Short mmCIF file of C-alpha atoms in Angstrom, two decimals:
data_model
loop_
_atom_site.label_atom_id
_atom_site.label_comp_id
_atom_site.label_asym_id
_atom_site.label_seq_id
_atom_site.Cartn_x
_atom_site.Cartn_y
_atom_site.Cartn_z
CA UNK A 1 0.00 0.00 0.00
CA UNK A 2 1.72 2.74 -1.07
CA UNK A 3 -0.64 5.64 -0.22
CA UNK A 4 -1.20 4.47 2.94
CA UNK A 5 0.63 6.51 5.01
CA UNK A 6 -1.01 9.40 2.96
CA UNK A 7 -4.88 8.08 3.33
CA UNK A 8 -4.47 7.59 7.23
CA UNK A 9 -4.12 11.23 7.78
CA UNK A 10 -7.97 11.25 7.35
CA UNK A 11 -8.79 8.79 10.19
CA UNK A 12 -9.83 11.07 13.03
CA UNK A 13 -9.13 7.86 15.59
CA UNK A 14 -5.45 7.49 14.26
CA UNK A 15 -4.59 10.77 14.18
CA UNK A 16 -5.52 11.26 17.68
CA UNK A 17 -3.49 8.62 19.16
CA UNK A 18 -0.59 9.28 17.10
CA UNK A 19 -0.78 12.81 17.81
CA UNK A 20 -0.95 12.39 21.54
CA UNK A 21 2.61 10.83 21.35
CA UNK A 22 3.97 13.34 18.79
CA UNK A 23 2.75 16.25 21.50
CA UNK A 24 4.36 14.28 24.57
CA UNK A 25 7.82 13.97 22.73
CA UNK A 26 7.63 17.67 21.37
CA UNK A 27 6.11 18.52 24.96
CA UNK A 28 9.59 17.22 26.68
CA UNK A 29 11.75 18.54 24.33
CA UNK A 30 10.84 21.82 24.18
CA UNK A 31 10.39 21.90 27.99
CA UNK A 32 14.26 21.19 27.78
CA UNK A 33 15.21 23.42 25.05
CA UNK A 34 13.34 26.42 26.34
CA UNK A 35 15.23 25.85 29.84
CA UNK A 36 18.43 25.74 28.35
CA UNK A 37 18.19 28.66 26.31
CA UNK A 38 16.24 30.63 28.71
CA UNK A 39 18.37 30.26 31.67
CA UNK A 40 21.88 30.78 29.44
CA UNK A 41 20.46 33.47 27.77
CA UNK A 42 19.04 35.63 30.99
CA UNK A 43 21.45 34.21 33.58
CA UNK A 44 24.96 33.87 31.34
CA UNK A 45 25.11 35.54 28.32
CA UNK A 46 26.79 38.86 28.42
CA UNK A 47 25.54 42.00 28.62
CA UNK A 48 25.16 44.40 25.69
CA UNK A 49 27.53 47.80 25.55
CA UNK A 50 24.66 49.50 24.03
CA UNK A 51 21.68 48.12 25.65
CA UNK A 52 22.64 46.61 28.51
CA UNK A 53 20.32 43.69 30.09
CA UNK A 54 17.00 44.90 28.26
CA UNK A 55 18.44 43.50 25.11
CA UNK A 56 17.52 40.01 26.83
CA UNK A 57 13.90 40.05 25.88
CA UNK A 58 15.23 38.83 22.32
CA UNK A 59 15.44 35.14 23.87
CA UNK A 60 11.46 35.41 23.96
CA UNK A 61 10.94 38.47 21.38
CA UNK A 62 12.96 36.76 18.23
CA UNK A 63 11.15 33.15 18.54
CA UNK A 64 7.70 34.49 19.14
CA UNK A 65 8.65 36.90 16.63
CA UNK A 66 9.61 34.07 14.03
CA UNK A 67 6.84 31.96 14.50
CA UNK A 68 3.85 34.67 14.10
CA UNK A 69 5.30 34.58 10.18
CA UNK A 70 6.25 30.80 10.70
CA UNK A 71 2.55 30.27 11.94
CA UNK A 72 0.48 32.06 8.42
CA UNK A 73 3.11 29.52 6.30
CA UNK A 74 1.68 26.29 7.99
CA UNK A 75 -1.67 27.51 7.63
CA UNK A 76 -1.57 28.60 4.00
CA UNK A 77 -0.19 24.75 3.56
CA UNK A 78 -2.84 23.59 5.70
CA UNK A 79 -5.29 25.65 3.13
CA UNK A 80 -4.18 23.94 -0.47
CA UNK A 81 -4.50 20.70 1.68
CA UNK A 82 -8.12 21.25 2.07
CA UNK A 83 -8.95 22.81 -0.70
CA UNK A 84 -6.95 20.36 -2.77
CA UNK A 85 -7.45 17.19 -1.06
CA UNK A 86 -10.72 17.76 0.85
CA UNK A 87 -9.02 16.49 3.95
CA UNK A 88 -10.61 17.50 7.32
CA UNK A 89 -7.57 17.38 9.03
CA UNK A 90 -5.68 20.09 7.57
CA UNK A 91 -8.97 22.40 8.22
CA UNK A 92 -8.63 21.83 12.22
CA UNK A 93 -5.06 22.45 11.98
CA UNK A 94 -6.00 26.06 9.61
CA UNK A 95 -8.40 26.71 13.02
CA UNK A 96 -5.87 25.90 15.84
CA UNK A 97 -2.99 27.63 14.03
CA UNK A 98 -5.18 30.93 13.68
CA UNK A 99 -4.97 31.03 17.26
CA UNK A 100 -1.84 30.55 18.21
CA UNK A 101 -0.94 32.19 15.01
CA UNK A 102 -2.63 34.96 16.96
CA UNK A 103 -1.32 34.71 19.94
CA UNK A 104 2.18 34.08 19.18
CA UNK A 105 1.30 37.82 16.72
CA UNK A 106 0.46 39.54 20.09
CA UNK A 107 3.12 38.00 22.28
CA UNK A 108 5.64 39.40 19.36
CA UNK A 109 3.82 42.90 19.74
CA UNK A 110 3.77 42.87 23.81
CA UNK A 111 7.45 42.40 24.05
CA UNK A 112 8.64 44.20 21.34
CA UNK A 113 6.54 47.24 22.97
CA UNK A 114 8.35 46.30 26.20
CA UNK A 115 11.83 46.07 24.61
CA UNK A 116 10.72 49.64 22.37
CA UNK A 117 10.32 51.51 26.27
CA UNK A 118 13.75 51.02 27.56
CA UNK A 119 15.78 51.11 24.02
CA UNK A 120 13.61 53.46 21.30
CA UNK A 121 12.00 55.81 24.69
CA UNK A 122 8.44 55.04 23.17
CA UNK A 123 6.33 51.95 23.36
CA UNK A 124 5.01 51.88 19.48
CA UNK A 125 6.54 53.78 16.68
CA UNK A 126 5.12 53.27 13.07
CA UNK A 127 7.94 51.56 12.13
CA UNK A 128 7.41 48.82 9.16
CA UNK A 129 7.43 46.05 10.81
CA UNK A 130 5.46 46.77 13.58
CA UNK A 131 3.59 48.00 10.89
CA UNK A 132 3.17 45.06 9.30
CA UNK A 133 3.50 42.12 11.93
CA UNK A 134 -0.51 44.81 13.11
CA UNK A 135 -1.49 43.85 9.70
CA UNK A 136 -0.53 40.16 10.51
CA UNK A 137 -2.61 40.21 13.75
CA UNK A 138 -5.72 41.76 11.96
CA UNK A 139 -5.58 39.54 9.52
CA UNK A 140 -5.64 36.44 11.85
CA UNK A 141 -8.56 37.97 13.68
CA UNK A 142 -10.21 38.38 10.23
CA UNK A 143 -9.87 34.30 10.04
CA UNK A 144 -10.98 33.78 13.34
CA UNK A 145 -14.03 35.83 12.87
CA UNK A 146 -14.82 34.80 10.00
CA UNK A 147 -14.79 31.05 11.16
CA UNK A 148 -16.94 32.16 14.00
CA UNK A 149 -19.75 33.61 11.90
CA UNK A 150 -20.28 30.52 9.85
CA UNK A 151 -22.46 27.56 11.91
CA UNK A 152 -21.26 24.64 9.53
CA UNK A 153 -17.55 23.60 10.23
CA UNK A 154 -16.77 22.18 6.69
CA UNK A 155 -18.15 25.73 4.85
CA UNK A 156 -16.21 27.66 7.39
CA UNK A 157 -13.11 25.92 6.95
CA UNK A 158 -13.34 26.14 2.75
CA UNK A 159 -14.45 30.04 3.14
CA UNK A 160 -11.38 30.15 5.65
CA UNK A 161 -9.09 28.22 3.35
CA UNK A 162 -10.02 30.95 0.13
CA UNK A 163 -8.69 33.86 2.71
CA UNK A 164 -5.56 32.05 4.01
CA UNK A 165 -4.62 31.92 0.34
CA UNK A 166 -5.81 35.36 -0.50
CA UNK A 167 -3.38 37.09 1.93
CA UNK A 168 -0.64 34.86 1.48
CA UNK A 169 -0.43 36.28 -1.94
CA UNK A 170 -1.25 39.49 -0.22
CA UNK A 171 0.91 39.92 2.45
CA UNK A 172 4.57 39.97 0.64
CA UNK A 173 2.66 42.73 -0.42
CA UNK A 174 1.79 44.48 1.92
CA UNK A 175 5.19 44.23 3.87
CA UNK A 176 7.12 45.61 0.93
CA UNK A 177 4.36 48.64 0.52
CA UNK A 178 4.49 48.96 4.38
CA UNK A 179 8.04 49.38 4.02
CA UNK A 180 8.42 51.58 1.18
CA UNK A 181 5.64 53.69 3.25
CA UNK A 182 7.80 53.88 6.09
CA UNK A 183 10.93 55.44 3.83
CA UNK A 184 8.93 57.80 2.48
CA UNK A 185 7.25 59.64 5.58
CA UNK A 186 10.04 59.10 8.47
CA UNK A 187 13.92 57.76 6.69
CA UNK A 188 15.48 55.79 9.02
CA UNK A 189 14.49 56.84 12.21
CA UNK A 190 14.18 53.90 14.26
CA UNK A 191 15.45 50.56 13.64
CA UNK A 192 15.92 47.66 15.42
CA UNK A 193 19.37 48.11 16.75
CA UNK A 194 21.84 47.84 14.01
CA UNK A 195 23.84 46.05 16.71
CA UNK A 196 27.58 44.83 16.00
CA UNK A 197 27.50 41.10 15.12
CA UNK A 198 26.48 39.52 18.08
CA UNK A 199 29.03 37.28 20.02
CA UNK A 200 28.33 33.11 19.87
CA UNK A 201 27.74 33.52 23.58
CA UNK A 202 24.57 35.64 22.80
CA UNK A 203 23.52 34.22 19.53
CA UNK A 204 23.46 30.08 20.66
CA UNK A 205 21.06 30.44 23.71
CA UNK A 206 18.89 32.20 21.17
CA UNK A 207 18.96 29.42 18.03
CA UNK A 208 18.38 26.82 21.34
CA UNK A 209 15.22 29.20 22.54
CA UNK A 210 13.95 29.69 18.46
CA UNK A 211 14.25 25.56 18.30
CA UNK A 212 12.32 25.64 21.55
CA UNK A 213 9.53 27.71 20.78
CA UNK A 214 8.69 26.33 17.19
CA UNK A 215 8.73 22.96 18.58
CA UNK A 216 6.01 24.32 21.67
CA UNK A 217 4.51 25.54 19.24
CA UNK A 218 4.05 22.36 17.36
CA UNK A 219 2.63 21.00 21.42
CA UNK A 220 0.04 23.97 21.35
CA UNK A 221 -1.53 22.96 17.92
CA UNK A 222 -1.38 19.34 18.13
CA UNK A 223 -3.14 19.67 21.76
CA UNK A 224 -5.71 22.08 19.96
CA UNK A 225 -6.29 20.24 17.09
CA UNK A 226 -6.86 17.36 19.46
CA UNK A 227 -9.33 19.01 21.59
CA UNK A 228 -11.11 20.38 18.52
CA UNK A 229 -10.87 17.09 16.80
CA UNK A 230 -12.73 15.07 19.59
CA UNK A 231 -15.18 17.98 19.89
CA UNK A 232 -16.71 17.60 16.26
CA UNK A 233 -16.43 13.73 16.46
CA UNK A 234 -18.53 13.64 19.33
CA UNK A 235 -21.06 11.56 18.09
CA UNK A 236 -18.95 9.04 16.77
CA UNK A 237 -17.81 5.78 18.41
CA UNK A 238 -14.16 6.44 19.22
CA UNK A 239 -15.00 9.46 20.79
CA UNK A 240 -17.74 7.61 22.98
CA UNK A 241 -14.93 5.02 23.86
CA UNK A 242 -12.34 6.99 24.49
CA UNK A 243 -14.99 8.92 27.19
CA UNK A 244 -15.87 5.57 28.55
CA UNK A 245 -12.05 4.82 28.99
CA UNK A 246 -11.71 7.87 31.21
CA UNK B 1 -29.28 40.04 -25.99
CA UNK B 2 -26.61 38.69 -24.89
CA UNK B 3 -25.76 37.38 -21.23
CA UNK B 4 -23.31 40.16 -20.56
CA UNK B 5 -25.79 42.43 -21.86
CA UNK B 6 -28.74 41.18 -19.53
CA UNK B 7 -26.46 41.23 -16.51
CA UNK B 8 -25.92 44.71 -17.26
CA UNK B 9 -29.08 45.95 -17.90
CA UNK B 10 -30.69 43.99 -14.84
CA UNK B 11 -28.09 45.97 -12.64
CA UNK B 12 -29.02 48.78 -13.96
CA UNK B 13 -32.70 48.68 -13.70
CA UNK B 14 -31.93 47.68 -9.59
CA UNK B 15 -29.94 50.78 -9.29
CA UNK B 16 -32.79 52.89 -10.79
CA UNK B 17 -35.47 50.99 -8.50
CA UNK B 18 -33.38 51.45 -5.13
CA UNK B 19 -31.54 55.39 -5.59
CA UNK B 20 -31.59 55.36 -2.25
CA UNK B 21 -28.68 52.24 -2.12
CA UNK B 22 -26.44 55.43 -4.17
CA UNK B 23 -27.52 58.52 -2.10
CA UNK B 24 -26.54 57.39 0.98
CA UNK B 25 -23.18 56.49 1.01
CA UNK B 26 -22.49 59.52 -0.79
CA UNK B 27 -24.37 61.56 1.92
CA UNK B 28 -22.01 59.30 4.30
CA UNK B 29 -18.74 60.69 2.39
CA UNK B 30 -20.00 64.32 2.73
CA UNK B 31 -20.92 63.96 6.46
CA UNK B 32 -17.72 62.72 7.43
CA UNK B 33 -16.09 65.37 5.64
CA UNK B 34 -18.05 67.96 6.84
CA UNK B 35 -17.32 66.55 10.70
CA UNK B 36 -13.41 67.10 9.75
CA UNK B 37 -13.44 70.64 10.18
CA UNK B 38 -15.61 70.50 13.29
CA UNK B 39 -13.34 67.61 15.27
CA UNK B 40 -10.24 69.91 14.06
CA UNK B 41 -10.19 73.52 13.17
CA UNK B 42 -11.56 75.75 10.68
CA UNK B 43 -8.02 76.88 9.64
CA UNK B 44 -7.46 76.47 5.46
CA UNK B 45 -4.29 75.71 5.88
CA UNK B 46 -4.13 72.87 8.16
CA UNK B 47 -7.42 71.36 6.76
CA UNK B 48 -5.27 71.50 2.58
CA UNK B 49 -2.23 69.77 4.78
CA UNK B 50 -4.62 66.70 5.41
CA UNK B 51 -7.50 67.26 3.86
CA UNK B 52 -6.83 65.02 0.50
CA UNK B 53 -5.92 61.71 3.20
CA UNK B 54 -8.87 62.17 5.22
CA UNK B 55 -11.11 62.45 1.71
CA UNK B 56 -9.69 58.66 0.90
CA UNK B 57 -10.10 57.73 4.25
CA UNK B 58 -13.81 58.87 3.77
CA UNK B 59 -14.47 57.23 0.49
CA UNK B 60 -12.69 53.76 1.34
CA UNK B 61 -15.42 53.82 4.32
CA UNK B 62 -18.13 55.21 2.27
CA UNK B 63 -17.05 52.16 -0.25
CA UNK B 64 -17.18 49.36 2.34
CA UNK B 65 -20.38 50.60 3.47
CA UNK B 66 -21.99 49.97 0.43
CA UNK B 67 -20.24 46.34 -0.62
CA UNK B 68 -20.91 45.37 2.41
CA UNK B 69 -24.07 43.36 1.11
CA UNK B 70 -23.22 43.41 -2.83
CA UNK B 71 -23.98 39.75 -2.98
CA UNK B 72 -26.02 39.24 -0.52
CA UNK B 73 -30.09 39.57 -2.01
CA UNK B 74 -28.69 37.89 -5.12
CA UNK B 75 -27.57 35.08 -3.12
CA UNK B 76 -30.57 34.45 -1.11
CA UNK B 77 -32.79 34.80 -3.98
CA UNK B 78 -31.46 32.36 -5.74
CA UNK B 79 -29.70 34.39 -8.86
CA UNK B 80 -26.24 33.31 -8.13
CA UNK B 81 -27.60 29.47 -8.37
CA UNK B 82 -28.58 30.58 -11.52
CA UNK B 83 -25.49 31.67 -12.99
CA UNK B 84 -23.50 28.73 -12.50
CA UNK B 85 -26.14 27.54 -15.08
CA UNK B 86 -24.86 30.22 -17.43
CA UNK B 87 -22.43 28.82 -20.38
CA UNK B 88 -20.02 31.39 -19.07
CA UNK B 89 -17.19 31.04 -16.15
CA UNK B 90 -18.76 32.25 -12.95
CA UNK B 91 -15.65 34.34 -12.28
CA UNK B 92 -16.52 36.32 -15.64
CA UNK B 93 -19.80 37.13 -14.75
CA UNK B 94 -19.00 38.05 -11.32
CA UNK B 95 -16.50 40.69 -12.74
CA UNK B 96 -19.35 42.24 -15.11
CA UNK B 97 -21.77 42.24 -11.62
CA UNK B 98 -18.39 43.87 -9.72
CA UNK B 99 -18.22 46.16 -12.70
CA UNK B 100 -21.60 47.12 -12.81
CA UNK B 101 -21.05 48.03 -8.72
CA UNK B 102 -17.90 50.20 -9.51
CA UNK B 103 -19.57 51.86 -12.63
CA UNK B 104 -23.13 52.35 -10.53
CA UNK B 105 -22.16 52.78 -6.60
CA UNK B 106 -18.58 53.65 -6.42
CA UNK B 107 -17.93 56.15 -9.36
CA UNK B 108 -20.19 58.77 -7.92
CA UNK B 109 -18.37 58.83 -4.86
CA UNK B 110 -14.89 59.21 -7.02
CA UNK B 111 -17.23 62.36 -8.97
CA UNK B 112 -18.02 63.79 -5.91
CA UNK B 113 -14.71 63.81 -4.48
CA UNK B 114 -13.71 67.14 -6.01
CA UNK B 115 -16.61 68.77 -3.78
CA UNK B 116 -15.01 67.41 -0.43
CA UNK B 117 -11.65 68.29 -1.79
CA UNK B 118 -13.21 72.08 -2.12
CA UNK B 119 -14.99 71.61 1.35
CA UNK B 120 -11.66 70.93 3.07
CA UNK B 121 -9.67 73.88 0.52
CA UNK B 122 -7.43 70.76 -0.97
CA UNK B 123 -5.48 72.95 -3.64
CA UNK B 124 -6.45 72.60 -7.35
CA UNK B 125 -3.32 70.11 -8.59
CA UNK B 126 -3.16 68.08 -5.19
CA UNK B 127 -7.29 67.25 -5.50
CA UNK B 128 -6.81 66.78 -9.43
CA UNK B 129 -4.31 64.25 -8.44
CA UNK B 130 -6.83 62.43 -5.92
CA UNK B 131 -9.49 62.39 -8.41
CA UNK B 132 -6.97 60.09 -10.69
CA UNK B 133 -5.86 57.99 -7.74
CA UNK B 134 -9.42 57.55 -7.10
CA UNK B 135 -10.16 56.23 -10.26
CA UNK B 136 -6.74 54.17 -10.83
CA UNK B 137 -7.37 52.57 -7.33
CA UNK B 138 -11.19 51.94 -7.05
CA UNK B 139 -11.34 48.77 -8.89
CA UNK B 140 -8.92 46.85 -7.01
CA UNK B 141 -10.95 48.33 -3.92
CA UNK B 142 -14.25 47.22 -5.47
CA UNK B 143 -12.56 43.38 -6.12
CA UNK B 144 -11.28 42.97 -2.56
CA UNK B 145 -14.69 44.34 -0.57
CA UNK B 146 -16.95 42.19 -3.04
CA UNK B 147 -14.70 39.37 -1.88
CA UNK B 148 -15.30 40.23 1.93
CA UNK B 149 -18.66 40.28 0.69
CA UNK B 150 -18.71 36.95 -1.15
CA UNK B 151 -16.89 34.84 2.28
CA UNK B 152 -19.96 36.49 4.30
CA UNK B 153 -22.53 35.01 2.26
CA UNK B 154 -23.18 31.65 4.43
CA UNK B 155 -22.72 33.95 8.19
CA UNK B 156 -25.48 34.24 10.23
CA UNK B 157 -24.94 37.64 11.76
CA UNK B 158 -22.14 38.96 9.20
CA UNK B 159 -22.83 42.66 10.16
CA UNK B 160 -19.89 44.72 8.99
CA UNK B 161 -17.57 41.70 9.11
CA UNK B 162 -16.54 41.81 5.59
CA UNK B 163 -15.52 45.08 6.04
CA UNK B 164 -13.32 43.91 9.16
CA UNK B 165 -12.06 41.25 6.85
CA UNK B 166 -11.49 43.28 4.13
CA UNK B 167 -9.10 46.65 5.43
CA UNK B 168 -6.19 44.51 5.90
CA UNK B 169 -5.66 43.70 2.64
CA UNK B 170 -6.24 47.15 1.31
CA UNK B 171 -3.15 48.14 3.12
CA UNK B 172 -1.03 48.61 -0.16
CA UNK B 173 -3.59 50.67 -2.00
CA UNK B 174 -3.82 53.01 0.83
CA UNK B 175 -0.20 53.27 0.98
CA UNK B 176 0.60 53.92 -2.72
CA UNK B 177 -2.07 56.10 -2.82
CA UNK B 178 -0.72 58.31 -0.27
CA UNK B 179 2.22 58.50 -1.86
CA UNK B 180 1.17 59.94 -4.88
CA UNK B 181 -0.54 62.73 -2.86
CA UNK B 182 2.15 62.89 -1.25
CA UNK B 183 4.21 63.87 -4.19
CA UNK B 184 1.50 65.73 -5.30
CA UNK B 185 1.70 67.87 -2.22
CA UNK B 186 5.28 68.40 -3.06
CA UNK B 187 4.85 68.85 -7.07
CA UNK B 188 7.61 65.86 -7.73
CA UNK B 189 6.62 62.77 -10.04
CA UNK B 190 3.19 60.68 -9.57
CA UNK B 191 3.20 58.68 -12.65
CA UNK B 192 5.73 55.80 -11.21
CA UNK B 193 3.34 55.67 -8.52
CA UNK B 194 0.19 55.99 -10.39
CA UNK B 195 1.39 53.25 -12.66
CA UNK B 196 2.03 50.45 -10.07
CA UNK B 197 -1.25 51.44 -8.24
CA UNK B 198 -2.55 51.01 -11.76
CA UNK B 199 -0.52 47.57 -12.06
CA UNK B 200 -2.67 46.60 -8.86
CA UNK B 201 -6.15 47.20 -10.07
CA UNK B 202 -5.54 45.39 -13.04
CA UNK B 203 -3.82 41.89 -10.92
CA UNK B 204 -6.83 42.30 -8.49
CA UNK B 205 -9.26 42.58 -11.19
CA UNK B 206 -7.80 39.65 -12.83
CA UNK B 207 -7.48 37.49 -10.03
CA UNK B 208 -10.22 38.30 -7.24
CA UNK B 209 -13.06 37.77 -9.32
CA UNK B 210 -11.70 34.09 -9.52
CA UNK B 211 -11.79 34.25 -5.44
CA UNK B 212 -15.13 35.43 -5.30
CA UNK B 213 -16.21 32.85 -7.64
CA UNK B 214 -14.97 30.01 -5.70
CA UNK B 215 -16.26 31.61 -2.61
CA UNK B 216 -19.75 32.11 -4.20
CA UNK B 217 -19.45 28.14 -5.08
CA UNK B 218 -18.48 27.00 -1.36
CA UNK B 219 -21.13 29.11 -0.10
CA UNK B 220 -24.13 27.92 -2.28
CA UNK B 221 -22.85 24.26 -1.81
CA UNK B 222 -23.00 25.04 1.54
CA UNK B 223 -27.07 26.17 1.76
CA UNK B 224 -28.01 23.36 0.52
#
């Protein structure tokens, strides 16, 4: 059987068991990654000449950072899956990745604002890519809400799927039109630290913490396309067993 | 006649049976423009300095407001249904129906621009430059709220959700757009700009009709 391992992505039963062991493996190893590169990067690394310890938000700033972009990537996949393949699979993980696609948007925008204080003076400036990682977060709201408005899950997820693929074509976009904006009104004003290359003391807790993060983030979904998963095969028998077991 | 032709002339005759669905986002436009003045001073010169950005601002609301539900009596009538019946691509005859919108709903507000531009003492070469960003950067406008409105076809309490859906992706227009008043404002070189913003409309009007389409398909698959 040669499509096999292809075909049994679209058994709800098997993809919940397998993906309960994919999330406890990803689960410990980000645990430890996220230690290491936390504590070496707060507790050891040195300090900046220019910035002194506020540059350390970058150990959670970068990675969260990275994987609000990272996150709108795996979705649009996640879309040509559906709308290619029909497979219902790829339209949870389009919902849970929205989400954290979301979240891991606002985390980026919390601590940048909280690194922007201390270094810039100001907590938002209109720089481009603020300006653009605020379009990101609208547009992930736009999914969201527009999955919420629509009662029947398989709909939602195509109508969901047509967006994902309209701004992926649209945001390259809008970052480059963002940032030729941002030239025009204010040159050069502010930009994130053109800081000297950054010593392999600084710059290896951070790969360790980006390694950590995308691989939590790879927990989060599979544990919310789990959840979400079970919650629209309730009336089927696996579900009912699986309830029974616990 | 031909289908084209009958699309066309149906749109029409809707238009001149609801005026009302043209007046009033026009009235909208002039309203907001008149509350600019009010909300920040009466001085000329301050009001020319922004006047031209707050007119788009105005008309890319006054635009949303009326897309907002460009597909939706269609839809639950049952006319879409009937076009996939039509020996034409749906995509083609949803660009003649988002053409008929831009000639019928979204041109007026374009003509009346040069009032507000008056209204907020724009000078002469600055709102002459609006007027033909206005009309270079309408359609792609018109493509990407008629698909907000198309993905709100099957929601229950839509509201002004395709608008919400919809602003983020107009963030290049807006930009570009602002450039060339910018450099209007300063008397340099528009055309460059004028011609991507230009470049847009025409990939938007190519390709979003194809979006809507296969939005308008989902959805009526979905009623059923």
């Amino acid at each position: 059987m040669r499509w096999r391992w292809f075909h049994q992505w679209g058994s709800p039963r098997w993809f919940y068991e397998r993906a309960g062991r994919w999330q406890l493996v990803c689960g410990w190893l980000s645990l430890g990654l996220i230690a290491v590169g936390t504590i070496w990067g707060l507790g050891f690394a040195p300090v900046d000449y220019q910035q002194g310890n506020s540059y350390r938000i970058i150990y959670l700033h970068v990675p969260v950072a990275f994987l609000a972009q990272a996150m709108y990537a795996a979705m649009s996949v996640s879309a040509v899956v559906l709308l290619v393949w029909k497979m219902k699979i790829a339209d949870i993980a389009m919902q849970s990745i929205a989400v954290m696609g979301l979240a891991f948007t606002a985390l980026a925008l919390g601590s940048g604002a909280v690194w922007g204080k201390p270094t810039w003076g100001t907590y938002w400036v209109w720089d481009a890519r603020l300006t653009s990682m605020l379009i990101l977060a609208f547009l992930y709201l736009a999914l969201i809400g527009l999955r919420a408005s629509i009662r029947d899950p398989d709909q939602a997820g195509k109508v969901c799927g047509i967006l994902v693929l309209v701004g992926v074509v649209n945001l390259p976009i809008i970052k480059y039109s963002v940032e030729w904006w941002n030239t025009l009104h204010q040159p050069a004003s502010l930009k994130l630290t053109e800081k000297p290359t950054m010593p392999a003391s600084m710059w290896i807790p951070l790969l360790i913490n980006i390694l950590g993060y995308y691989i939590v983030a790879a927990y989060l979904v599979l544990g919310s396309m789990r959840a979400i998963l079970v919650a629209r095969e309730r009336r089927s028998s696996w579900v009912r067993e699986l309830v029974r077991r616990v | 006649m031909s289908i084209e032709k009958r699309i066309l002339a149906r749109e029409l005759w809707l238009a001149a049976a609801r005026p009302g669905d043209i007046v009033k986002p026009i009235w909208f436009l002039l309203l907001v423009i008149s509350m600019v003045p009010l909300a920040l001073t009466p001085d000329s010169d301050s009001l020319a300095e922004i006047g031209s950005a707050m007119i788009w601002v105005a008309t890319l609301l006054a635009l949303l407001l009326n897309s907002e539900h460009l597909f939706q009596s269609d839809f639950s009538d049952g006319i879409l249904e009937q076009y996939l019946f039509f020996d034409r691509p749906l995509a083609w005859l949803v660009g003649l129906k988002l053409t008929a919108h831009w000639l019928l709903h979204v041109l007026p507000l374009i003509l009346i621009s040069p009032i507000g531009a008056v209204m907020l003492s724009v000078p002469g070469d600055v709102s002459i430059a609006l007027f033909i960003t206005m009309l270079v950067a309408t359609p792609a406008l018109t493509c990407f709220s008629g698909l907000g409105a198309a993905l709100t076809l099957g929601s229950s309490r839509s509201g002004i959700l395709g608008a919400l859906i919809m602003l983020p992706l107009f963030v290049p227009v807006v930009v570009l757009a602002s450039g060339v008043l910018v450099r209007a404002m300063d008397g340099s070189e528009t055309l460059p700009l004028l011609a991507l913003l230009g470049a847009f409309s025409v990939a938007s009007a190519i390709l979003v009709p194809i979006a809507v389409s296969l939005a308008i398909r989902v959805n009526i698959g979905g009623s059923n």
